[in-house]
């Protein structure tokens, strides 16, 4: 049946051809010929209609001059010449040839010099050598790493833990592992540079809220909720994160965790807590700003693609955890000292103390800035140098001025450790006071 | 095989715009269209270039083509696995099969889930099945022989239990230990122990604050003299050296020309810098030249402003391919077009060259021609960390503007001491010839191993002199099988699959070391041969071409014609 119908159509077609007017046939013929011609003609790319001859291109290549690879750095750039520390950076530190009491290294629990730590590291060195010769995936996982992760998880009361070989890389890799393009992140404005880099690598939407200002955060969360209601489909797949630090490096303040947890459950966001300063400092047992964040095995780039932590450092860390668990009293001691120095440094003419009284890293900023950041930095550097001459090692807090989003004002960082005695604290306070008076007035 | 690029991969993930093979890329070794493939199946493997005197020694690099049947079977294999994956997902969804992966806490059940189901399809259904080949924990020094902790899984690799046994003296062909400095005894270890006693383990501060020890200054001077550059700077982590310094060097308005197969750290550094990134085909100088020409002639897209700077990112040895960068040609191009060259010598420093100074030494070039020489201390020096070397102006700038110098803690003192001692040994400054012997032993091992594997009939990628030896497996099931079989025979190998490699080009990767003796290599070769027969891995269709069978001697580095 079908073929008969087809044939019938074919006959019709042939008949139509005979009966068609001549002009129609001629037009169709021309069109067919034109199509055939186009099919066989050479194609040309639109881009190269730029009309540059080979000679012109060569001239352009000759003429082009790049900028120098790096701009020249002036000889008296404040960060160019580093302080040279001879010997270990312990409580009595030798900086640029001068013996000082160390108020600058982050050695809160005084574990840098601890003989137990050194012994554990030495034992590990004798067993494993120094390097791990590979990333975690390829024979770079040692039993020491697994032990350390286990101990950390137990100490922090979380399900699992994971270690990185570089502090900066930890948060900078962890953020992009969870938060991807299209997700929303609420960050405190005073977040440290590592967090900023992690956010940049994650390509998520970033919303900043004022430092420690829960009302501001709530406002942003509410706005987001309204957005979500407009587009519920998208909202269902967008993850939300709140990133805060336990103890802020740049301001020495603690984040208000209970309020954050309330907000978290109200607006269904996950909290990222960066505890590099608060771990081993805050809390009765040094567990940090205690909040449970069930960390699953991470897949961050700095974990997968990078050599694992040298085992001697892991062994030292395990021993440090042992020490922390065995004498929880040191945290109370540290707190006392923090409060003491905080009080002692109040009232220095020209300088104000920034940071909470329980924070072991506090900042001394100029009460009245000269108006120019460079001059402020110079003044503070003068204070630091003179303090070092008198035996107190201090340092300015360093930032990459052009790269930070919210550049903190220049300041001197004072670090409290359990090794500092009463006299040390007194001496520090009085020295800073004297020097500040000479320099600033 | 490794989980998908959400952030989780194994070492050396090549960033490809399109990891599918079928779009007919020009790259050697890819499956070409059947007509061309049939015609060129036997030839076109060795690639000796003399190139007008730029190369002082023969450059033998080859990537044999994937046999057509093997390619087809590999795709079929992946297809079957995907189908099974869907089936298992279905069963898990309807609770017929137990679901093992991480689940939310009760209170957070209505939060948006952290992982999209689809993203993890690959991880759940393909990677998990052969997961026991990775993250194998060890409990001894990662030298030529290593002790691996035995683990068992009763739920198909979702969780592991340690039986308590230790598999002793496994021949280690997976760790990056090119010169054999991963040792727990000897002068390096003693020096490191002494420094540990004196300095302790930590530094607790950044370089710009109070973390700059005299040890760091000593180390940097030594690195500069080792490389033959004006100054150098050392960092605590190799990955971070790239990801934190490239943003300090280039910014928006600059152009980065990056090799196809660059490491994740280079890619991350390039992305964080904000510059425009263009990718050229792997080790392909024509592609690079075309990009350079176009960049200078046409300028920035749309505005046509000239680029501020052009930075070429290459690596010395590419660890997934075993190929060595064509450095003489890159330098010639760089000089002609006034671009800057960033050379990442993570794998090649210490491992190539008659005096172990890396790929610049290997080609007999001038270190001043490379603007930024970067490398790591993890592989050939048995320590950790990275360095950057170059002109004094560059290093001064990095001292003030590098992210790592401002925000990250500096190298640990015993680690720095290990590097110092190892470097002095290689340079011969410790009074012995141990360094030179190690370098020669490594070169000898490399040539022997590669020659023997090729003669057995395996497909081996890469350059004749590269200590990284990729052996092609192709099919997904063989990845797991190879790893397990080799471990049964007491040899530890590294296997890699998608997405660190193209989907059909899974491979096993051997890292040779100066610490491997001839007996160890022979044992390993025997076992590899056995497993190769068992798993039918001898794909090479070239009849073995016996290289001039000449034992290695010092003259090998001086000759110019093969």
Short mmCIF file of C-alpha atoms in Angstrom, two decimals, chain A residues 77 79 168 193 196-197 373 397-408, chain B residues 208 244 247-248 397-407:
data_model
loop_
_atom_site.label_atom_id
_atom_site.label_comp_id
_atom_site.label_asym_id
_atom_site.label_seq_id
_atom_site.Cartn_x
_atom_site.Cartn_y
_atom_site.Cartn_z
CA UNK A 77 60.85 49.21 52.74
CA UNK A 79 59.38 44.65 55.56
CA UNK A 168 47.62 28.74 56.07
CA UNK A 193 43.95 36.66 55.04
CA UNK A 196 40.03 35.61 52.30
CA UNK A 197 42.17 33.52 49.98
CA UNK A 373 49.76 54.92 57.54
CA UNK A 397 51.53 42.87 63.08
CA UNK A 398 52.30 42.48 59.37
CA UNK A 399 49.78 42.64 56.57
CA UNK A 400 49.86 42.74 52.81
CA UNK A 401 48.58 46.26 52.54
CA UNK A 402 47.35 46.10 48.99
CA UNK A 403 45.73 42.69 49.24
CA UNK A 404 43.68 42.81 52.42
CA UNK A 405 40.03 43.63 52.03
CA UNK A 406 39.68 45.45 55.35
CA UNK A 407 43.14 46.48 56.33
CA UNK A 408 43.46 46.68 60.11
CA UNK B 208 58.35 39.05 58.52
CA UNK B 244 50.95 32.14 47.18
CA UNK B 247 49.47 35.99 42.75
CA UNK B 248 52.25 38.22 44.06
CA UNK B 397 60.12 41.81 46.06
CA UNK B 398 58.96 38.39 47.24
CA UNK B 399 60.36 39.00 50.70
CA UNK B 400 58.13 42.01 51.02
CA UNK B 401 55.08 40.96 49.06
CA UNK B 402 54.76 37.18 49.22
CA UNK B 403 51.66 36.01 51.03
CA UNK B 404 53.62 33.28 52.67
CA UNK B 405 56.23 35.61 54.15
CA UNK B 406 53.54 37.71 55.80
CA UNK B 407 50.96 35.21 56.96
#
